[in-house]
Coordinates of C-alpha atoms and ligand atoms in Angstrom, one line a residue:
M1 CA 11.2 -15.1 -5.5
S2 CA 12.6 -15.5 -9.1
G3 CA 9.6 -14.4 -11.4
T4 CA 7.7 -12.8 -8.1
V5 CA 7.8 -9.4 -7.7
R6 CA 4.4 -7.6 -8.9
H7 CA 5.5 -3.7 -8.2
L8 CA 8.1 -1.7 -10.2
Y9 CA 10.0 1.5 -9.4
V10 CA 11.2 3.2 -12.5
H11 CA 13.4 7.2 -11.9
L12 CA 13.4 9.4 -13.8
P13 CA 15.3 12.1 -12.5
F14 CA 15.6 15.0 -15.0
C15 CA 14.6 18.5 -13.6
A16 CA 14.4 21.6 -15.1
H17 CA 15.9 23.6 -11.7
R18 CA 16.3 22.3 -8.1
C19 CA 13.8 23.1 -5.1
G20 CA 15.4 24.6 -2.7
Y21 CA 14.6 21.6 0.0
C22 CA 14.1 18.8 -1.8
D23 CA 17.0 16.3 -1.4
F24 CA 15.5 13.5 -4.4
V25 CA 18.2 12.5 -6.2
T26 CA 18.0 14.7 -9.9
V27 CA 19.9 15.9 -12.7
V28 CA 19.6 19.4 -13.9
G29 CA 20.5 20.2 -17.1
R30 CA 22.3 17.3 -19.2
E31 CA 18.9 16.9 -21.7
G32 CA 20.6 15.6 -24.3
L33 CA 20.8 12.2 -22.8
H34 CA 17.2 11.6 -21.8
G35 CA 17.6 9.9 -24.8
Q36 CA 20.5 7.0 -23.3
Y37 CA 19.1 7.2 -19.5
V38 CA 16.1 5.3 -21.1
D39 CA 18.6 3.4 -22.9
A40 CA 20.0 2.6 -19.5
L41 CA 16.4 1.8 -18.4
L42 CA 15.3 -0.5 -20.2
A43 CA 18.5 -2.7 -20.8
E44 CA 18.9 -2.7 -17.2
L45 CA 14.5 -3.8 -17.4
E46 CA 16.4 -6.4 -19.3
L47 CA 19.0 -7.7 -16.2
E48 CA 16.7 -7.4 -14.1
R49 CA 13.1 -8.9 -16.2
A50 CA 13.5 -12.6 -14.7
V51 CA 12.7 -11.2 -11.6
L52 CA 8.7 -10.0 -12.2
E53 CA 6.0 -11.3 -12.2
P54 CA 4.8 -10.5 -16.6
R55 CA 1.4 -8.7 -15.5
L56 CA 2.3 -6.0 -12.4
E57 CA 0.4 -5.0 -10.2
T58 CA 2.1 -1.7 -10.1
I59 CA 4.5 0.6 -11.4
F60 CA 5.6 4.0 -10.2
L61 CA 7.4 6.4 -12.4
G62 CA 8.9 8.9 -10.0
G63 CA 11.4 11.3 -10.3
G64 CA 12.6 14.0 -10.6
T65 CA 10.3 15.1 -12.9
P66 CA 9.0 11.8 -15.2
T67 CA 7.3 14.4 -17.7
L68 CA 9.8 16.5 -18.1
T69 CA 12.1 13.8 -19.9
E70 CA 11.6 14.0 -23.3
A71 CA 8.1 13.1 -25.4
G72 CA 10.4 9.9 -27.8
A73 CA 12.0 9.0 -24.8
L74 CA 9.4 9.0 -22.6
S75 CA 7.8 7.4 -25.8
R76 CA 9.7 4.4 -25.8
L77 CA 10.0 3.4 -22.4
L78 CA 5.7 3.7 -21.4
G79 CA 5.9 1.5 -24.7
A80 CA 8.4 -1.1 -23.0
L81 CA 6.8 -1.5 -19.9
P82 CA 5.2 -4.5 -18.7
P83 CA 2.1 -5.1 -18.4
A84 CA -0.2 -2.8 -14.5
A85 CA -2.8 -2.8 -13.3
E86 CA -2.1 0.1 -11.6
L87 CA 0.4 2.5 -13.9
T88 CA 1.6 6.2 -12.1
V89 CA 3.7 8.7 -13.6
E90 CA 4.9 11.9 -10.9
A91 CA 3.9 15.3 -12.9
N92 CA 5.0 18.8 -12.0
P93 CA 2.4 21.3 -12.7
E94 CA 4.5 23.9 -15.6
T95 CA 4.9 20.7 -18.2
V96 CA 1.4 19.6 -18.3
T97 CA -0.3 20.6 -21.3
A98 CA -3.8 19.3 -23.0
E99 CA -1.6 17.6 -25.3
L100 CA 0.9 15.6 -22.6
A101 CA -2.3 14.7 -20.3
R102 CA -3.5 12.6 -24.3
F103 CA -0.5 10.7 -24.8
L104 CA -0.1 9.7 -20.7
R105 CA -3.6 8.0 -20.9
E106 CA -2.5 6.5 -24.3
A107 CA 0.2 5.6 -23.7
G108 CA -2.0 3.5 -20.1
V109 CA -1.0 5.7 -17.5
T110 CA -3.1 5.0 -15.5
R111 CA -2.7 7.5 -12.8
V112 CA -0.6 10.8 -11.9
S113 CA 0.9 12.2 -8.9
L114 CA 0.9 15.3 -9.8
G115 CA 3.0 18.1 -7.9
A116 CA 1.1 21.1 -6.5
Q117 CA 3.2 21.4 -3.0
S118 CA 0.6 24.8 -2.4
F119 CA -1.7 27.8 -4.0
Q120 CA -0.1 30.0 -2.5
P121 CA 2.9 32.5 -4.6
R122 CA 4.1 33.6 -1.6
L123 CA 5.0 29.6 -0.2
L124 CA 5.4 29.0 -3.8
T125 CA 8.2 30.9 -4.2
V126 CA 9.4 30.3 -0.8
L127 CA 10.1 26.5 -2.2
E128 CA 11.6 28.0 -5.4
R129 CA 8.7 25.9 -7.5
Q130 CA 8.0 27.2 -11.4
A131 CA 4.1 26.8 -11.2
G132 CA 2.6 28.8 -9.4
P133 CA -1.7 28.6 -8.5
D134 CA -2.9 29.0 -11.8
D135 CA -0.2 26.1 -13.7
V136 CA -0.8 23.7 -10.8
R137 CA -5.1 23.9 -11.4
G138 CA -4.6 24.3 -15.2
A139 CA -2.4 20.9 -15.2
F140 CA -5.5 19.0 -13.0
Y141 CA -8.0 20.2 -15.7
H142 CA -5.7 18.7 -19.2
L143 CA -5.0 15.6 -16.7
R144 CA -9.4 15.9 -16.2
D145 CA -10.4 16.4 -20.0
A146 CA -7.5 13.6 -20.9
K147 CA -10.2 11.0 -18.8
F148 CA -7.9 11.1 -15.3
D149 CA -10.4 10.0 -13.4
N150 CA -7.6 8.8 -10.6
I151 CA -5.1 11.7 -9.7
S152 CA -3.4 12.6 -6.7
L153 CA -2.4 15.9 -5.4
D154 CA 1.1 16.7 -3.4
L155 CA 1.4 19.2 -0.4
L156 CA 2.9 19.9 2.0
H157 CA 3.5 21.5 5.9
G158 CA 5.5 23.4 7.6
I159 CA 7.3 25.8 4.5
P160 CA 8.7 28.5 6.1
G161 CA 5.9 31.3 6.3
Q162 CA 2.9 29.1 6.0
S163 CA 0.7 30.1 9.0
A164 CA -2.6 27.5 9.7
S165 CA -5.7 29.9 7.3
D166 CA -2.7 30.0 4.7
L167 CA -3.0 25.6 5.4
E168 CA -7.2 26.1 5.8
R169 CA -6.9 28.3 2.6
D170 CA -4.4 25.3 1.0
I171 CA -6.8 22.7 1.5
E172 CA -9.9 24.4 0.6
E173 CA -8.2 24.6 -2.7
A174 CA -7.6 21.0 -2.9
L175 CA -10.7 20.6 -1.4
A176 CA -11.8 22.4 -4.3
L177 CA -10.6 20.0 -7.5
G178 CA -11.3 16.9 -5.9
P179 CA -8.9 14.7 -6.4
E180 CA -9.2 10.8 -6.4
H181 CA -6.0 11.2 -4.1
I182 CA -4.1 13.5 -1.2
S183 CA 0.1 13.2 0.1
Y184 CA -0.2 16.2 3.1
Y185 CA 3.8 15.5 3.6
E186 CA 5.7 17.7 6.1
L187 CA 8.4 19.2 4.9
E188 CA 10.9 17.6 5.5
A189 CA 14.6 19.9 5.8
K190 CA 17.7 18.8 5.6
P191 CA 20.4 20.7 7.9
G192 CA 23.2 21.6 6.8
T193 CA 21.3 22.6 3.0
R194 CA 20.5 26.1 0.9
F195 CA 17.3 26.1 2.0
T196 CA 17.5 25.1 6.5
H197 CA 20.1 28.1 6.5
A198 CA 18.2 30.5 4.6
H199 CA 15.1 29.6 7.0
G200 CA 16.5 28.4 9.6
E201 CA 14.2 30.7 12.4
E202 CA 10.8 29.7 10.8
L203 CA 11.7 26.9 10.0
A204 CA 12.2 26.3 14.2
R205 CA 8.7 28.1 14.4
Q206 CA 7.3 25.5 11.7
A207 CA 8.1 23.0 13.3
E208 CA 6.4 23.9 16.3
A209 CA 3.1 24.4 15.3
M210 CA 3.6 21.3 13.7
E211 CA 1.4 18.9 15.5
G212 CA -1.7 21.4 15.0
Y213 CA -1.3 21.6 11.9
F214 CA -0.7 18.0 10.9
E215 CA -4.4 18.0 12.7
L216 CA -5.8 20.4 10.6
V217 CA -5.2 19.1 8.0
I218 CA -6.7 15.7 9.2
E219 CA -9.2 17.0 11.0
Q220 CA -10.3 19.0 7.0
L221 CA -9.7 16.0 5.0
N222 CA -11.4 13.6 6.9
E223 CA -14.5 16.0 7.0
A224 CA -14.6 16.0 3.3
G225 CA -14.8 12.8 3.4
Y226 CA -11.2 11.4 2.8
R227 CA -10.4 8.1 4.5
W228 CA -7.3 9.1 6.4
Y229 CA -5.3 5.3 5.5
E230 CA -1.6 6.3 6.1
T231 CA 0.7 8.3 8.0
A232 CA 0.5 11.7 4.6
N233 CA -2.0 9.6 2.5
F234 CA -5.4 10.3 2.5
C235 CA -7.6 8.8 0.0
L236 CA -11.9 9.5 -1.7
T237 CA -13.5 6.4 0.2
P238 CA -15.8 3.7 -1.5
A239 CA -18.9 5.7 -1.7
R240 CA -16.7 8.7 -3.0
A241 CA -14.9 7.4 -5.5
G242 CA -17.7 5.5 -6.9
G243 CA -17.3 2.7 -5.6
R244 CA -13.5 2.3 -5.7
D245 CA -10.6 1.6 -3.7
V246 CA -8.3 5.0 -4.8
R247 CA -6.3 3.8 -2.3
A248 CA -2.3 4.4 -4.0
R249 CA -1.7 1.0 -4.7
H250 CA 2.3 1.0 -5.1
N251 CA 3.2 2.4 -2.7
L252 CA 0.0 0.1 -0.3
A253 CA 3.5 -2.5 -2.2
Y254 CA 5.5 -0.9 0.0
W255 CA 3.9 -0.5 4.0
L256 CA 2.7 -3.8 3.5
G257 CA 6.5 -4.8 3.8
R258 CA 6.7 -6.8 -0.2
D259 CA 9.1 -6.6 -2.6
Y260 CA 9.6 -4.4 -5.0
L261 CA 12.4 -3.7 -8.2
G262 CA 13.6 -0.3 -8.2
L263 CA 15.4 0.6 -11.5
G264 CA 17.5 4.5 -12.8
I265 CA 19.5 5.1 -10.9
G266 CA 19.5 6.3 -7.0
A267 CA 16.6 3.2 -7.3
V268 CA 16.7 1.3 -4.4
S269 CA 15.1 -2.7 -4.6
T270 CA 14.5 -4.8 -1.7
L271 CA 14.3 -8.6 -3.5
G272 CA 13.9 -11.4 -0.3
A273 CA 17.2 -10.7 2.4
E274 CA 18.9 -7.9 0.8
R275 CA 18.3 -4.0 -0.3
R276 CA 20.1 -2.5 -3.1
R277 CA 20.2 1.1 -3.9
N278 CA 21.6 2.0 -7.1
T279 CA 25.0 5.0 -7.8
P280 CA 22.5 7.9 -7.0
R281 CA 25.8 9.3 -10.3
L282 CA 24.3 9.9 -14.3
N283 CA 27.6 9.1 -15.4
T284 CA 28.2 5.8 -13.9
Y285 CA 25.1 4.8 -13.8
L286 CA 25.3 5.1 -18.1
D287 CA 28.8 3.7 -18.6
G288 CA 27.4 0.3 -16.7
L289 CA 25.1 -0.5 -19.2
D290 CA 26.5 0.9 -21.9
R291 CA 29.2 -1.7 -20.7
G292 CA 25.8 -4.5 -20.6
E293 CA 27.0 -4.9 -16.9
S294 CA 24.4 -3.5 -13.2
P295 CA 24.8 -0.5 -12.6
P296 CA 27.5 0.0 -9.4
R297 CA 25.5 -0.6 -5.9
E298 CA 25.4 -0.8 -2.3
I299 CA 23.6 -3.7 -1.1
E300 CA 22.3 -4.0 2.3
P301 CA 21.9 -7.9 3.9
L302 CA 18.0 -8.3 5.5
D303 CA 17.8 -11.3 7.5
E304 CA 13.5 -12.1 8.4
N305 CA 13.9 -10.0 12.3
V306 CA 15.3 -6.8 10.0
R307 CA 12.0 -7.3 8.0
A308 CA 9.7 -8.3 10.8
Q309 CA 10.6 -5.0 11.9
E310 CA 10.1 -2.7 8.1
R311 CA 6.8 -4.5 8.0
V312 CA 5.7 -3.5 11.6
M313 CA 7.3 0.1 11.4
L314 CA 5.0 0.7 8.4
G315 CA 2.1 -1.9 8.6
L316 CA 1.7 1.0 11.8
R317 CA 1.6 4.1 9.4
L318 CA -1.9 2.6 7.9
D319 CA -5.7 2.8 10.0
I320 CA -5.7 -0.8 8.9
G321 CA -2.5 -2.4 10.8
L322 CA -1.0 -5.2 10.2
P323 CA -1.9 -9.1 11.8
F324 CA -0.6 -9.5 15.5
A325 CA 0.3 -12.6 14.6
A326 CA 3.0 -11.9 12.1
A327 CA 4.2 -9.1 14.2
K328 CA 4.6 -10.4 17.7
R329 CA 7.6 -11.8 18.2
S330 CA 9.1 -7.8 16.7
L331 CA 7.3 -6.5 19.6
D332 CA 8.2 -4.9 23.3
H333 CA 5.0 -6.4 25.1
A334 CA 5.6 -4.4 28.1
A335 CA 5.5 -1.0 25.9
L336 CA 2.2 -3.2 24.1
S337 CA 0.2 -2.5 27.2
R338 CA 1.7 0.6 28.5
L339 CA 0.3 2.1 25.3
E340 CA -2.7 0.2 25.4
R341 CA -3.3 1.6 28.6
L342 CA -2.5 5.5 27.4
G343 CA -5.4 4.5 24.2
L344 CA -2.3 4.9 21.7
A345 CA -2.5 1.6 20.3
A346 CA -4.6 -0.6 19.8
R347 CA -5.6 -5.4 19.3
R348 CA -8.6 -6.0 17.1
A349 CA -11.0 -8.3 15.3
G350 CA -10.1 -8.1 11.7
G351 CA -12.1 -8.0 8.2
D352 CA -11.0 -12.5 8.1
G353 CA -11.7 -11.8 11.7
A354 CA -7.5 -12.8 13.3
E355 CA -6.4 -10.1 16.0
T356 CA -4.9 -7.4 14.2
L357 CA -2.8 -4.6 15.6
V358 CA -3.4 -1.1 15.0
L359 CA -2.2 2.6 16.0
T360 CA -5.5 4.3 17.2
P361 CA -6.1 7.5 15.4
R362 CA -3.6 10.0 18.5
G363 CA -0.8 6.9 18.5
R364 CA -0.9 7.7 14.8
R365 CA -0.7 11.2 15.0
L366 CA 2.7 11.0 17.2
G367 CA 3.7 8.1 14.6
G368 CA 7.4 7.0 15.3
A369 CA 7.7 7.8 18.8
V370 CA 5.3 5.4 19.3
T371 CA 6.2 2.4 16.8
A372 CA 10.0 3.0 18.2
E373 CA 8.4 2.6 22.1
L374 CA 6.9 -0.8 20.5
L375 CA 9.4 -2.5 18.5
A376 CA 11.7 -4.6 21.1
Ligands
LIG401 C1 9.8 13.3 -5.3 S1 9.3 14.8 -5.3 C2 8.8 14.5 -7.3 C3 7.2 15.4 -7.5 C4 7.4 16.1 -9.0 N1 9.2 16.4 -8.8 C5 7.5 18.5 -8.0 O1 7.8 17.7 -7.2 O2 6.9 18.1 -7.6 C6 7.5 13.8 -4.8 C7 7.1 14.4 -3.8 O3 7.8 14.4 -2.3 C8 7.6 15.4 -1.5 N2 9.3 16.2 -1.6 C9 9.6 16.0 -2.3 N3 11.3 16.9 -1.3 C10 10.0 16.8 0.6 C11 10.9 17.5 1.6 N4 12.3 18.1 1.0 N5 10.2 17.5 2.6 C12 9.1 16.3 2.4 N6 8.4 16.5 1.2 C13 8.9 16.1 -0.2 C14 7.2 17.0 -2.4 O4 5.6 17.3 -2.2 C15 6.8 16.6 -3.8 O5 5.2 16.6 -4.7
LIG402 S1 11.2 19.4 -9.0 FE1 9.7 18.2 -7.7 S2 12.1 16.2 -8.0 FE2 13.1 18.4 -9.7 S3 14.1 19.7 -7.6 FE3 11.9 20.2 -7.5 S4 10.5 18.8 -5.6 FE4 12.7 18.1 -6.0

């Protein structure tokens, strides 16, 4: 594993405010700590540098709100990262000015993932978002003006109060911007949270409509020339993207079951036979690295069987499926025959002639339930 990891995730947790539905590791306030946090990230990078290849395939700066990070600290971080073919930054629309967009481009960022969520003011209020639809469009134009040619929009379906026509309007608005990539997530509301408490009944109604909503998203985006390449992810086909493959290369590495290193609070790494999860506590993280020590972290051993099963679960999310030979020993073969007969799974010749296991579009829409049945 030493010196062979080609994918790096960096967590920038600061947010101006916590959106009701969000379950990510975030820190609200503590503005004075941005510089110290970036110092700690760079110290952690030095401690881990030996596992990384000198040139990376992908780096992903996720949050939190990476674009809220104080400009000097963000610039220091971007300047110290190893070179990478794809460098993505997650951005909140209300933070994207013309100046920030130019700064990101000049700092070598190749791709921006913009958290739109919806274009309906009413639904953005339910989500407690700070950006309105005009902020989303404005941010998108600033990024285009700064010559970003790979922009992704994050959108949600299943928002309390969202009707099918709201969803259609969101899809139309997103398509009008012409992003290269769209992530369309189903809103997950954790039981016991303030959000779930406030919107319980409406969330139950949404859950019933969810399958229909998901189908609507897939159908409309396919019709508009987007490839449904992963359960929740769509990208322009090469014919529509100037011959480029604009799938999210970083996320693709996760779905292909590759190793990756994660830096920052709450960050996860999967390295050979172990998965690590850094402490989510900001002070504990800062104190550890200030002493020159790795941050406290949970370590989960992963044997080859577990990794093989995870590769099947993740690989079946992709339209390309996964090599059958690699999946074979993790599968319940009686279940596979049954699912093939039901038209939910299929074996096909892959591009290189080797047999590939895929879920059919119907199987992919049902997703986790089909995969769970397939696993031995
Ligand atoms: C980690 S967030 C960071 C992005 C950025 N801070 C923002 O909110 O615009 C990345 C994406 O995860 C998705 N997300 C966050 N909470 C979610 C939830 N409870 N269910 C489904 N998707 C969620 C949102 O679409 C969001 O844009
Ligand atoms: S801005 Fe993004 S990361 Fe921050 S709380 Fe809202 S959804 Fe979560």
